[in-house]
Amino acid sequence: EPEVTQTPSHQVTQMGQEVILRCVPISNHLYFYWYRQILGQKVEFLVSFYNNEISEKSEIFDDQFSVERPDGSNFTLKIRSTKLEDSAMYFCASSELLYPRTANEQFFGPGTRLTVL
Amino acid sequence: AQSVAQPEDQVNVAEGNPLTVKCTYSVSGNPYLFWYVQYPNRGLQFLLKYITGDNLVKGSYGFEAEFNKSQTSFHLKKPSALVSDSALYFCAVRDIVSGFQKLVFGTGTRLLVSP
């Protein structure tokens, strides 16, 4: 069964450093997402991406964050200058393009645990 | 703004007994509703969704959920719990009117099934 994959599984970085989290969505999916889950808290939406552009973003997704689909398979989340409060589990998700658009379920990867020291 | 409430932090049930995990939602229009399960150190796995039609939705692993528009609820149920069902369960909503893709999640309910 196809699945979303994410690398690395755990990333440790120093405050102020840049990190790139990588995701390979399910191959025929066209919508891509990043969510994060701070330890013990709920899953929060960061950004959605379709047709090579951001379609929606939350207030968390400020100028320190960016997303990119550098090739036909990878989808990345970059944090330019990490802060302590960026420590969280980051989940990538993808979904098909179905009609109506909002009816499609999202399939999540296993997550990358980011620890900022 | 859309929101989801999961009033119970934890639900305890004995194996073989029926289980219910509660979820209520708030959206400006009609909702799309989802249940996901998270096992330790794993990502979120899709269980089931309500889009339209029959209010009782069946999903993976024997789970089902009942959509109740008047009570704005979407409770997750299973007739006979298994120890392996022990996990963290998240209810999520998407607002049809807004057209946005984002899922808004509840805080999660930990289900503990005892042998």
mmCIF file of N, CA and C in Angstrom, chain B:
data_model
loop_
_atom_site.group_PDB
_atom_site.id
_atom_site.type_symbol
_atom_site.label_atom_id
_atom_site.label_comp_id
_atom_site.label_asym_id
_atom_site.label_seq_id
_atom_site.Cartn_x
_atom_site.Cartn_y
_atom_site.Cartn_z
ATOM 1 N N ALA B 1 -15.008 30.539 13.027
ATOM 2 C CA ALA B 1 -13.879 29.621 12.812
ATOM 3 C C ALA B 1 -14.300 28.211 13.232
ATOM 4 N N GLN B 2 -13.718 27.260 12.530
ATOM 5 C CA GLN B 2 -14.089 25.873 12.844
ATOM 6 C C GLN B 2 -13.302 25.362 14.034
ATOM 7 N N SER B 3 -13.920 24.469 14.801
ATOM 8 C CA SER B 3 -13.254 23.890 15.966
ATOM 9 C C SER B 3 -13.813 22.510 16.249
ATOM 10 N N VAL B 4 -13.032 21.760 16.998
ATOM 11 C CA VAL B 4 -13.415 20.407 17.387
ATOM 12 C C VAL B 4 -13.148 20.258 18.869
ATOM 13 N N ALA B 5 -14.064 19.610 19.556
ATOM 14 C CA ALA B 5 -13.888 19.336 20.980
ATOM 15 C C ALA B 5 -13.958 17.839 21.221
ATOM 16 N N GLN B 6 -12.974 17.362 21.934
ATOM 17 C CA GLN B 6 -12.977 15.977 22.397
ATOM 18 C C GLN B 6 -12.958 16.068 23.920
ATOM 19 N N PRO B 7 -14.100 15.885 24.541
ATOM 20 C CA PRO B 7 -14.231 16.217 25.961
ATOM 21 C C PRO B 7 -13.487 15.287 26.915
ATOM 22 N N GLU B 8 -13.136 14.111 26.425
ATOM 23 C CA GLU B 8 -12.464 13.137 27.307
ATOM 24 C C GLU B 8 -10.997 13.014 26.944
ATOM 25 N N ASP B 9 -10.125 13.227 27.931
ATOM 26 C CA ASP B 9 -8.696 13.021 27.683
ATOM 27 C C ASP B 9 -8.396 11.536 27.519
ATOM 28 N N GLN B 10 -9.110 10.717 28.280
ATOM 29 C CA GLN B 10 -8.858 9.278 28.239
ATOM 30 C C GLN B 10 -10.166 8.520 28.402
ATOM 31 N N VAL B 11 -10.256 7.425 27.673
ATOM 32 C CA VAL B 11 -11.389 6.511 27.801
ATOM 33 C C VAL B 11 -10.830 5.138 28.133
ATOM 34 N N ASN B 12 -11.347 4.539 29.167
ATOM 35 C CA ASN B 12 -10.932 3.195 29.574
ATOM 36 C C ASN B 12 -12.074 2.221 29.317
ATOM 37 N N VAL B 13 -11.736 1.091 28.707
ATOM 38 C CA VAL B 13 -12.762 0.091 28.425
ATOM 39 C C VAL B 13 -12.113 -1.283 28.488
ATOM 40 N N ALA B 14 -12.887 -2.267 28.896
ATOM 41 C CA ALA B 14 -12.387 -3.641 28.945
ATOM 42 C C ALA B 14 -12.523 -4.291 27.578
ATOM 43 N N GLU B 15 -11.570 -5.146 27.268
ATOM 44 C CA GLU B 15 -11.622 -5.853 25.987
ATOM 45 C C GLU B 15 -12.944 -6.585 25.837
ATOM 46 N N GLY B 16 -13.516 -6.477 24.643
ATOM 47 C CA GLY B 16 -14.790 -7.137 24.368
ATOM 48 C C GLY B 16 -15.998 -6.243 24.593
ATOM 49 N N ASN B 17 -15.804 -5.171 25.338
ATOM 50 C CA ASN B 17 -16.904 -4.233 25.570
ATOM 51 C C ASN B 17 -16.983 -3.201 24.451
ATOM 52 N N PRO B 18 -18.157 -2.602 24.268
ATOM 53 C CA PRO B 18 -18.262 -1.545 23.259
ATOM 54 C C PRO B 18 -17.530 -0.287 23.733
ATOM 55 N N LEU B 19 -17.042 0.472 22.761
ATOM 56 C CA LEU B 19 -16.366 1.715 23.114
ATOM 57 C C LEU B 19 -16.970 2.878 22.345
ATOM 58 N N THR B 20 -16.907 4.048 22.965
ATOM 59 C CA THR B 20 -17.321 5.295 22.327
ATOM 60 C C THR B 20 -16.302 6.364 22.661
ATOM 61 N N VAL B 21 -15.836 7.053 21.638
ATOM 62 C CA VAL B 21 -14.963 8.208 21.813
ATOM 63 C C VAL B 21 -15.711 9.416 21.256
ATOM 64 N N LYS B 22 -15.890 10.417 22.104
ATOM 65 C CA LYS B 22 -16.786 11.518 21.751
ATOM 66 C C LYS B 22 -16.079 12.646 21.006
ATOM 67 N N CYS B 23 -16.863 13.280 20.126
ATOM 68 C CA CYS B 23 -16.358 14.426 19.356
ATOM 69 C C CYS B 23 -17.527 15.343 19.037
ATOM 70 N N THR B 24 -17.373 16.620 19.284
ATOM 71 C CA THR B 24 -18.330 17.612 18.819
ATOM 72 C C THR B 24 -17.584 18.651 18.016
ATOM 73 N N TYR B 25 -18.280 19.313 17.122
ATOM 74 C CA TYR B 25 -17.615 20.222 16.191
ATOM 75 C C TYR B 25 -18.388 21.527 16.087
ATOM 76 N N SER B 26 -17.712 22.501 15.539
ATOM 77 C CA SER B 26 -18.344 23.782 15.249
ATOM 78 C C SER B 26 -17.783 24.297 13.935
ATOM 79 N N VAL B 27 -18.672 24.504 12.964
ATOM 80 C CA VAL B 27 -18.287 25.089 11.680
ATOM 81 C C VAL B 27 -19.384 26.056 11.246
ATOM 82 N N SER B 28 -19.058 26.902 10.298
ATOM 83 C CA SER B 28 -20.030 27.890 9.847
ATOM 84 C C SER B 28 -21.059 27.272 8.914
ATOM 85 N N GLY B 29 -20.688 26.224 8.210
ATOM 86 C CA GLY B 29 -21.615 25.576 7.287
ATOM 87 C C GLY B 29 -21.682 24.094 7.566
ATOM 88 N N ASN B 30 -21.788 23.318 6.509
ATOM 89 C CA ASN B 30 -21.784 21.869 6.661
ATOM 90 C C ASN B 30 -20.354 21.354 6.793
ATOM 91 N N PRO B 31 -20.164 20.350 7.630
ATOM 92 C CA PRO B 31 -18.798 19.872 7.864
ATOM 93 C C PRO B 31 -18.450 18.626 7.063
ATOM 94 N N TYR B 32 -17.169 18.478 6.826
ATOM 95 C CA TYR B 32 -16.606 17.174 6.513
ATOM 96 C C TYR B 32 -15.876 16.733 7.784
ATOM 97 N N LEU B 33 -16.115 15.516 8.233
ATOM 98 C CA LEU B 33 -15.592 15.058 9.519
ATOM 99 C C LEU B 33 -14.740 13.816 9.345
ATOM 100 N N PHE B 34 -13.696 13.724 10.134
ATOM 101 C CA PHE B 34 -12.721 12.656 9.992
ATOM 102 C C PHE B 34 -12.310 12.148 11.376
ATOM 103 N N TRP B 35 -11.945 10.873 11.411
ATOM 104 C CA TRP B 35 -11.286 10.299 12.573
ATOM 105 C C TRP B 35 -9.944 9.708 12.141
ATOM 106 N N TYR B 36 -8.934 10.026 12.950
ATOM 107 C CA TYR B 36 -7.594 9.477 12.750
ATOM 108 C C TYR B 36 -7.137 8.810 14.043
ATOM 109 N N VAL B 37 -6.251 7.825 13.905
ATOM 110 C CA VAL B 37 -5.670 7.162 15.062
ATOM 111 C C VAL B 37 -4.156 7.305 15.005
ATOM 112 N N GLN B 38 -3.555 7.480 16.173
ATOM 113 C CA GLN B 38 -2.097 7.615 16.260
ATOM 114 C C GLN B 38 -1.568 6.607 17.261
ATOM 115 N N TYR B 39 -0.744 5.685 16.766
ATOM 116 C CA TYR B 39 -0.064 4.744 17.644
ATOM 117 C C TYR B 39 1.273 5.354 18.065
ATOM 118 N N PRO B 40 1.849 4.889 19.171
ATOM 119 C CA PRO B 40 3.096 5.480 19.677
ATOM 120 C C PRO B 40 4.175 5.559 18.609
ATOM 121 N N ASN B 41 4.795 6.729 18.500
ATOM 122 C CA ASN B 41 5.894 6.964 17.558
ATOM 123 C C ASN B 41 5.495 6.713 16.102
ATOM 124 N N ARG B 42 4.233 6.869 15.823
ATOM 125 C CA ARG B 42 3.763 6.681 14.447
ATOM 126 C C ARG B 42 2.998 7.931 13.992
ATOM 127 N N GLY B 43 2.754 8.026 12.713
ATOM 128 C CA GLY B 43 1.945 9.110 12.185
ATOM 129 C C GLY B 43 0.466 8.860 12.381
ATOM 130 N N LEU B 44 -0.323 9.738 11.827
ATOM 131 C CA LEU B 44 -1.769 9.630 11.931
ATOM 132 C C LEU B 44 -2.298 8.709 10.843
ATOM 133 N N GLN B 45 -3.136 7.771 11.237
ATOM 134 C CA GLN B 45 -3.730 6.859 10.268
ATOM 135 C C GLN B 45 -5.210 7.186 10.127
ATOM 136 N N PHE B 46 -5.655 7.313 8.891
ATOM 137 C CA PHE B 46 -7.049 7.609 8.596
ATOM 138 C C PHE B 46 -7.926 6.421 8.957
ATOM 139 N N LEU B 47 -9.021 6.702 9.674
ATOM 140 C CA LEU B 47 -9.972 5.646 10.048
ATOM 141 C C LEU B 47 -11.248 5.709 9.220
ATOM 142 N N LEU B 48 -11.859 6.899 9.181
ATOM 143 C CA LEU B 48 -13.117 7.042 8.460
ATOM 144 C C LEU B 48 -13.451 8.514 8.297
ATOM 145 N N LYS B 49 -14.441 8.764 7.421
ATOM 146 C CA LYS B 49 -14.868 10.144 7.195
ATOM 147 C C LYS B 49 -16.358 10.188 6.938
ATOM 148 N N TYR B 50 -16.939 11.328 7.260
ATOM 149 C CA TYR B 50 -18.315 11.625 6.895
ATOM 150 C C TYR B 50 -18.295 12.786 5.906
ATOM 151 N N ILE B 51 -18.928 12.554 4.770
ATOM 152 C CA ILE B 51 -19.032 13.612 3.762
ATOM 153 C C ILE B 51 -20.488 13.996 3.580
ATOM 154 N N THR B 52 -21.303 13.020 3.251
ATOM 155 C CA THR B 52 -22.716 13.243 3.074
ATOM 156 C C THR B 52 -23.403 11.886 3.073
ATOM 157 N N GLY B 53 -24.736 11.892 3.120
ATOM 158 C CA GLY B 53 -25.441 10.630 3.022
ATOM 159 C C GLY B 53 -25.727 10.011 4.366
ATOM 160 N N ASP B 54 -25.577 8.690 4.446
ATOM 161 C CA ASP B 54 -25.885 7.926 5.650
ATOM 162 C C ASP B 54 -25.132 8.465 6.856
ATOM 163 N N ASN B 55 -25.865 8.685 7.944
ATOM 164 C CA ASN B 55 -25.234 9.262 9.125
ATOM 165 C C ASN B 55 -24.297 8.284 9.830
ATOM 166 N N LEU B 56 -24.443 7.005 9.583
ATOM 167 C CA LEU B 56 -23.549 6.014 10.173
ATOM 168 C C LEU B 56 -22.493 5.644 9.144
ATOM 169 N N VAL B 57 -21.261 5.923 9.515
ATOM 170 C CA VAL B 57 -20.141 5.695 8.604
ATOM 171 C C VAL B 57 -19.286 4.560 9.139
ATOM 172 N N LYS B 58 -18.951 3.631 8.264
ATOM 173 C CA LYS B 58 -18.080 2.526 8.675
ATOM 174 C C LYS B 58 -16.677 2.749 8.141
ATOM 175 N N GLY B 59 -15.691 2.352 8.964
ATOM 176 C CA GLY B 59 -14.313 2.585 8.575
ATOM 177 C C GLY B 59 -13.426 1.382 8.811
ATOM 178 N N SER B 60 -12.149 1.674 8.980
ATOM 179 C CA SER B 60 -11.153 0.615 9.139
ATOM 180 C C SER B 60 -11.234 -0.021 10.517
ATOM 181 N N TYR B 61 -10.736 -1.279 10.601
ATOM 182 C CA TYR B 61 -10.563 -2.005 11.866
ATOM 183 C C TYR B 61 -11.859 -2.156 12.669
ATOM 184 N N GLY B 62 -12.999 -2.135 12.003
ATOM 185 C CA GLY B 62 -14.271 -2.334 12.679
ATOM 186 C C GLY B 62 -14.859 -1.104 13.340
ATOM 187 N N PHE B 63 -14.209 0.044 13.147
ATOM 188 C CA PHE B 63 -14.722 1.280 13.723
ATOM 189 C C PHE B 63 -15.851 1.856 12.879
ATOM 190 N N GLU B 64 -16.730 2.583 13.532
ATOM 191 C CA GLU B 64 -17.789 3.318 12.868
ATOM 192 C C GLU B 64 -18.018 4.613 13.627
ATOM 193 N N ALA B 65 -18.695 5.535 12.974
ATOM 194 C CA ALA B 65 -18.977 6.815 13.618
ATOM 195 C C ALA B 65 -20.347 7.277 13.172
ATOM 196 N N GLU B 66 -21.026 7.964 14.089
ATOM 197 C CA GLU B 66 -22.364 8.442 13.789
ATOM 198 C C GLU B 66 -22.394 9.964 13.765
ATOM 199 N N PHE B 67 -22.802 10.490 12.642
ATOM 200 C CA PHE B 67 -22.941 11.934 12.472
ATOM 201 C C PHE B 67 -24.314 12.352 12.968
ATOM 202 N N ASN B 68 -24.336 13.337 13.860
ATOM 203 C CA ASN B 68 -25.591 13.860 14.374
ATOM 204 C C ASN B 68 -25.577 15.367 14.205
ATOM 205 N N LYS B 69 -26.311 15.831 13.213
ATOM 206 C CA LYS B 69 -26.254 17.249 12.873
ATOM 207 C C LYS B 69 -26.858 18.117 13.976
ATOM 208 N N SER B 70 -27.945 17.668 14.576
ATOM 209 C CA SER B 70 -28.619 18.498 15.585
ATOM 210 C C SER B 70 -27.758 18.648 16.843
ATOM 211 N N GLN B 71 -26.975 17.627 17.148
ATOM 212 C CA GLN B 71 -26.086 17.695 18.304
ATOM 213 C C GLN B 71 -24.662 18.070 17.921
ATOM 214 N N THR B 72 -24.434 18.325 16.668
ATOM 215 C CA THR B 72 -23.097 18.640 16.116
ATOM 216 C C THR B 72 -22.050 17.691 16.683
ATOM 217 N N SER B 73 -22.349 16.409 16.567
ATOM 218 C CA SER B 73 -21.443 15.396 17.105
ATOM 219 C C SER B 73 -21.064 14.377 16.046
ATOM 220 N N PHE B 74 -19.946 13.728 16.292
ATOM 221 C CA PHE B 74 -19.434 12.697 15.385
ATOM 222 C C PHE B 74 -18.650 11.711 16.247
ATOM 223 N N HIS B 75 -19.392 10.930 17.031
ATOM 224 C CA HIS B 75 -18.764 10.022 17.984
ATOM 225 C C HIS B 75 -18.248 8.761 17.301
ATOM 226 N N LEU B 76 -17.080 8.346 17.724
ATOM 227 C CA LEU B 76 -16.464 7.121 17.190
ATOM 228 C C LEU B 76 -16.889 5.934 18.053
ATOM 229 N N LYS B 77 -17.222 4.822 17.387
ATOM 230 C CA LYS B 77 -17.714 3.670 18.135
ATOM 231 C C LYS B 77 -17.118 2.386 17.584
ATOM 232 N N LYS B 78 -17.118 1.384 18.474
ATOM 233 C CA LYS B 78 -16.752 0.039 18.048
ATOM 234 C C LYS B 78 -17.502 -0.931 18.954
ATOM 235 N N PRO B 79 -18.147 -1.926 18.368
ATOM 236 C CA PRO B 79 -18.988 -2.830 19.172
ATOM 237 C C PRO B 79 -18.207 -3.663 20.188
ATOM 238 N N SER B 80 -16.963 -4.025 19.846
ATOM 239 C CA SER B 80 -16.201 -4.899 20.728
ATOM 240 C C SER B 80 -14.730 -4.476 20.679
ATOM 241 N N ALA B 81 -14.242 -3.913 21.768
ATOM 242 C CA ALA B 81 -12.883 -3.348 21.781
ATOM 243 C C ALA B 81 -11.822 -4.439 21.876
ATOM 244 N N LEU B 82 -10.681 -4.149 21.259
ATOM 245 C CA LEU B 82 -9.515 -5.016 21.343
ATOM 246 C C LEU B 82 -8.390 -4.285 22.071
ATOM 247 N N VAL B 83 -7.524 -5.046 22.729
ATOM 248 C CA VAL B 83 -6.374 -4.429 23.397
ATOM 249 C C VAL B 83 -5.553 -3.625 22.378
ATOM 250 N N SER B 84 -5.468 -4.136 21.166
ATOM 251 C CA SER B 84 -4.681 -3.465 20.123
ATOM 252 C C SER B 84 -5.311 -2.149 19.652
ATOM 253 N N ASP B 85 -6.533 -1.847 20.086
ATOM 254 C CA ASP B 85 -7.151 -0.558 19.755
ATOM 255 C C ASP B 85 -6.607 0.561 20.633
ATOM 256 N N SER B 86 -5.859 0.221 21.647
ATOM 257 C CA SER B 86 -5.297 1.237 22.540
ATOM 258 C C SER B 86 -4.388 2.170 21.744
ATOM 259 N N ALA B 87 -4.732 3.445 21.755
ATOM 260 C CA ALA B 87 -4.011 4.441 20.946
ATOM 261 C C ALA B 87 -4.614 5.806 21.234
ATOM 262 N N LEU B 88 -4.102 6.794 20.514
ATOM 263 C CA LEU B 88 -4.612 8.163 20.627
ATOM 264 C C LEU B 88 -5.501 8.435 19.415
ATOM 265 N N TYR B 89 -6.705 8.908 19.661
ATOM 266 C CA TYR B 89 -7.679 9.109 18.597
ATOM 267 C C TYR B 89 -7.979 10.599 18.446
ATOM 268 N N PHE B 90 -7.924 11.041 17.189
ATOM 269 C CA PHE B 90 -8.167 12.441 16.876
ATOM 270 C C PHE B 90 -9.367 12.581 15.954
ATOM 271 N N CYS B 91 -10.251 13.479 16.331
ATOM 272 C CA CYS B 91 -11.350 13.891 15.471
ATOM 273 C C CYS B 91 -10.914 15.157 14.736
ATOM 274 N N ALA B 92 -11.326 15.315 13.493
ATOM 275 C CA ALA B 92 -10.934 16.494 12.728
ATOM 276 C C ALA B 92 -12.105 16.940 11.853
ATOM 277 N N VAL B 93 -12.128 18.217 11.557
ATOM 278 C CA VAL B 93 -13.202 18.783 10.748
ATOM 279 C C VAL B 93 -12.622 19.655 9.651
ATOM 280 N N ARG B 94 -13.321 19.685 8.546
ATOM 281 C CA ARG B 94 -13.011 20.620 7.477
ATOM 282 C C ARG B 94 -14.294 21.328 7.099
ATOM 283 N N ASP B 95 -14.207 22.622 6.941
ATOM 284 C CA ASP B 95 -15.372 23.441 6.637
ATOM 285 C C ASP B 95 -15.623 23.456 5.132
ATOM 286 N N ILE B 96 -16.771 22.993 4.708
ATOM 287 C CA ILE B 96 -17.102 22.961 3.285
ATOM 288 C C ILE B 96 -17.205 24.376 2.722
ATOM 289 N N VAL B 97 -17.808 25.273 3.486
ATOM 290 C CA VAL B 97 -18.082 26.612 2.975
ATOM 291 C C VAL B 97 -16.795 27.344 2.622
ATOM 292 N N SER B 98 -15.807 27.215 3.488
ATOM 293 C CA SER B 98 -14.571 27.964 3.267
ATOM 294 C C SER B 98 -13.812 27.435 2.060
ATOM 295 N N GLY B 99 -14.003 26.163 1.766
ATOM 296 C CA GLY B 99 -13.271 25.570 0.646
ATOM 297 C C GLY B 99 -11.829 25.265 0.961
ATOM 298 N N PHE B 100 -11.372 25.613 2.156
ATOM 299 C CA PHE B 100 -9.990 25.354 2.507
ATOM 300 C C PHE B 100 -9.769 23.866 2.756
ATOM 301 N N GLN B 101 -8.529 23.456 2.549
ATOM 302 C CA GLN B 101 -8.182 22.057 2.694
ATOM 303 C C GLN B 101 -7.777 21.679 4.107
ATOM 304 N N LYS B 102 -7.457 22.648 4.937
ATOM 305 C CA LYS B 102 -6.855 22.298 6.206
ATOM 306 C C LYS B 102 -7.820 21.536 7.089
ATOM 307 N N LEU B 103 -7.249 20.608 7.836
ATOM 308 C CA LEU B 103 -7.981 19.898 8.862
ATOM 309 C C LEU B 103 -7.750 20.598 10.194
ATOM 310 N N VAL B 104 -8.821 20.739 10.947
ATOM 311 C CA VAL B 104 -8.711 21.262 12.313
ATOM 312 C C VAL B 104 -8.961 20.088 13.245
ATOM 313 N N PHE B 105 -7.979 19.819 14.080
ATOM 314 C CA PHE B 105 -8.023 18.649 14.943
ATOM 315 C C PHE B 105 -8.478 18.985 16.351
ATOM 316 N N GLY B 106 -9.071 17.993 16.988
ATOM 317 C CA GLY B 106 -9.317 18.072 18.413
ATOM 318 C C GLY B 106 -8.047 17.759 19.177
ATOM 319 N N THR B 107 -8.138 17.805 20.482
ATOM 320 C CA THR B 107 -6.964 17.608 21.331
ATOM 321 C C THR B 107 -6.594 16.141 21.494
ATOM 322 N N GLY B 108 -7.456 15.259 21.032
ATOM 323 C CA GLY B 108 -7.158 13.833 21.097
ATOM 324 C C GLY B 108 -7.718 13.177 22.346
ATOM 325 N N THR B 109 -8.066 11.914 22.197
ATOM 326 C CA THR B 109 -8.541 11.099 23.322
ATOM 327 C C THR B 109 -7.735 9.815 23.352
ATOM 328 N N ARG B 110 -7.143 9.556 24.493
ATOM 329 C CA ARG B 110 -6.373 8.313 24.633
ATOM 330 C C ARG B 110 -7.319 7.194 25.007
ATOM 331 N N LEU B 111 -7.340 6.163 24.201
ATOM 332 C CA LEU B 111 -8.154 4.985 24.474
ATOM 333 C C LEU B 111 -7.273 3.905 25.066
ATOM 334 N N LEU B 112 -7.679 3.407 26.212
ATOM 335 C CA LEU B 112 -6.946 2.332 26.874
ATOM 336 C C LEU B 112 -7.885 1.146 27.036
ATOM 337 N N VAL B 113 -7.559 0.063 26.343
ATOM 338 C CA VAL B 113 -8.352 -1.157 26.418
ATOM 339 C C VAL B 113 -7.598 -2.164 27.270
ATOM 340 N N SER B 114 -8.227 -2.573 28.340
ATOM 341 C CA SER B 114 -7.578 -3.514 29.265
ATOM 342 C C SER B 114 -8.006 -4.944 28.951
ATOM 343 N N PRO B 115 -7.075 -5.875 29.140
ATOM 344 C CA PRO B 115 -7.384 -7.288 28.829
ATOM 345 C C PRO B 115 -8.464 -7.852 29.756
#
